[in-house]
C-alpha positions in Angstrom: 2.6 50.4 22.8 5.6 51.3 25.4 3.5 50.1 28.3 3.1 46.5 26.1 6.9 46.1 25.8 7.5 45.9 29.3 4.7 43.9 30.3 5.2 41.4 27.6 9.0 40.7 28.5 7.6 39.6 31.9 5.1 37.6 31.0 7.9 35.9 28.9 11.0 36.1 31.5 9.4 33.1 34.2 8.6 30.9 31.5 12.6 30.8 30.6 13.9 30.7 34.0 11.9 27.6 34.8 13.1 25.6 31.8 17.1 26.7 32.8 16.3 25.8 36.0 14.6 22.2 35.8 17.7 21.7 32.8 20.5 22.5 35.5 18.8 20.4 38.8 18.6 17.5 36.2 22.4 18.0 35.6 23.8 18.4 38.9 22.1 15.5 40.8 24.5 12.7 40.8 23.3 9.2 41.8 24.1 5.5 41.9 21.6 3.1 40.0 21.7 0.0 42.6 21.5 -3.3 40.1 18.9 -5.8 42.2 21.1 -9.0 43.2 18.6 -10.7 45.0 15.4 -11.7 46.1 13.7 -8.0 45.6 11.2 -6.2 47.5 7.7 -6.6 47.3 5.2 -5.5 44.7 5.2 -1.7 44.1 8.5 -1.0 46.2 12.0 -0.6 44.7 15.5 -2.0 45.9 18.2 0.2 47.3 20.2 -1.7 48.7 20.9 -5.6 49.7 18.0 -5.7 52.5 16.2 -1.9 52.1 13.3 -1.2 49.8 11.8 2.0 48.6 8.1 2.9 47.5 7.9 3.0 43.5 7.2 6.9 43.6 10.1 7.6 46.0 12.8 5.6 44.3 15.6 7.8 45.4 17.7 7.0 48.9 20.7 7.9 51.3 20.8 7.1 54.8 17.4 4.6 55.0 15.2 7.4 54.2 13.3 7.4 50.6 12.5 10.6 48.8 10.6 11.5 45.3 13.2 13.6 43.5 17.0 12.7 43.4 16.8 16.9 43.9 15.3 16.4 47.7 17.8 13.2 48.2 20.9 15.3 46.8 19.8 18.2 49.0 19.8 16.3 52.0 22.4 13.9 51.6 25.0 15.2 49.0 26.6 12.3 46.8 25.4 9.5 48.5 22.3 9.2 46.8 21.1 5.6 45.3 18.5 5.1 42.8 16.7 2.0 43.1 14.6 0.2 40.4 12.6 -3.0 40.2 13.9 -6.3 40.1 14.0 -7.4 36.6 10.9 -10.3 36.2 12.2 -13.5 37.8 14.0 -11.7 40.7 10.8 -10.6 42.4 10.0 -12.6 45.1 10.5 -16.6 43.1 7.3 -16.1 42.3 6.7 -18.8 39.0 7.8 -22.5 38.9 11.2 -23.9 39.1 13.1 -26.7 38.3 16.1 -28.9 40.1 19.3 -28.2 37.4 21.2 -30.8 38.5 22.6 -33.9 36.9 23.0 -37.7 38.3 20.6 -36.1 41.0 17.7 -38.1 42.3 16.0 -34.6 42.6 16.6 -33.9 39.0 12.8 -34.0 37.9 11.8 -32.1 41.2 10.0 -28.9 40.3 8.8 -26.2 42.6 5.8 -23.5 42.4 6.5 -20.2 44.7 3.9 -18.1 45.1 5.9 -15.2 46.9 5.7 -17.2 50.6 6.0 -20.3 50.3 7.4 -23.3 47.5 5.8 -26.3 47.4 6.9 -29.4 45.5 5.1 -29.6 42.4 6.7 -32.8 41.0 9.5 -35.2 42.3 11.1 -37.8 40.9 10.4 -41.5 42.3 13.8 -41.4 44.6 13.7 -38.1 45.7 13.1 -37.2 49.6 11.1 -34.6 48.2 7.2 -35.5 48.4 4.4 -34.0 45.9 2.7 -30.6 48.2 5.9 -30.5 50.4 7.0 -26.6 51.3 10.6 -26.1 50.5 11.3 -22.5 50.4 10.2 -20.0 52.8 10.9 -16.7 54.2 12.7 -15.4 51.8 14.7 -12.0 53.0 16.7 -9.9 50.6 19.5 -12.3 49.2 18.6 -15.7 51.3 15.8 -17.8 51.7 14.8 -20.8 54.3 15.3 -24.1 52.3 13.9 -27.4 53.8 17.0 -30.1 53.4 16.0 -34.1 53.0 15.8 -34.4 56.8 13.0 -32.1 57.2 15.1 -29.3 58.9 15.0 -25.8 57.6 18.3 -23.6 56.9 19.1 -20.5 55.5 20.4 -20.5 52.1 22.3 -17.7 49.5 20.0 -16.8 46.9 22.0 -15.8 43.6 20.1 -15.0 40.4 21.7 -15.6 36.5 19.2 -13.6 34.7 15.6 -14.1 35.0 15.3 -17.5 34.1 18.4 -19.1 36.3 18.8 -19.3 40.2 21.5 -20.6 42.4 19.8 -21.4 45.9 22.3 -22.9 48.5 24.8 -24.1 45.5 21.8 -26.0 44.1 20.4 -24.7 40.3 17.1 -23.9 39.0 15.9 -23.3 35.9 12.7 -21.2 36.1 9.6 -23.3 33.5 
């Protein structure tokens, strides 16, 4: 029975000094959730920043460099480390269709389908210098996108998103359908 004693204490001790220690990392790693204000990153990556993405299953970052635990991020960057998450639904990529928010517009009815590279004029109205098939977004790149103006030109516009459903692109609205 002495010989049990001892024995048993051990087989006990590891099993308590793993749960303290997983409790304590989890209380001393300090990070910053980054809130998505933008276009995103692309399916199964994370944002950390304004232009950087991170694999899903290496969502923390400091310094451009993506690790699996905000442990490993803490130990090699101190506070700086960012947590990223998805995009909530709307913000990835456009993807879905969209339509001109505008009033007194002759684009008004104009309605756009993005499919995550390209928009293309679903519906115009009859006055609109927007035809049916027409691509009018592309290239989109962390908070701007390539907009095609009524001359035919392309320029670079600010993307800014009002909850899933509601985008500002160039100072122009959309309502997502």
């Amino acid at each position: 029975m002495k010989r049990l004693v001892p024995f048993c204490i051990l087989l006990l001790l590891p099993a308590f000094a793993c749960k303290k220690k997983d409790t304590t990392l989890d209380n001393t790693c300090p990070y910053v959730l980054y809130s998505p204000s933008g276009g995103g990153c692309p399916a199964g990556q994370v944002q950390v920043s304004g232009s950087g993405c991170c694999p899903d299953n290496k969502p923390f970052a400091c310094g451009n460099v993506c690790y699996t635990t905000c442990e490993e991020a803490y130990q090699n960057c101190g506070s700086n480390v960012i947590k990223g998450q998805p995009a909530t639904s709307g913000n990835t990529l456009l993807s879905g269709v969209w339509k001109r928010n505008t009033l007194s517009d002759p684009c008004e009815d104009l309605m756009i389908s993005y499919d995550g590279s390209e928009g293309r004029v679903s519906a115009a109205g009859g006055t609109c210098c927007y035809i049916v098939n027409e691509v009018v977004w592309q290239n989109l790149s962390g908070d701007y996108i390539q907009v095609k103006d009524c001359s035919g030109s392309f320029q670079t516009s600010l993307l800014t998103f009002n909850g899933n459903d509601q985008v500002t692109i160039g100072g122009i609205p959309y309502l997502r359908q």
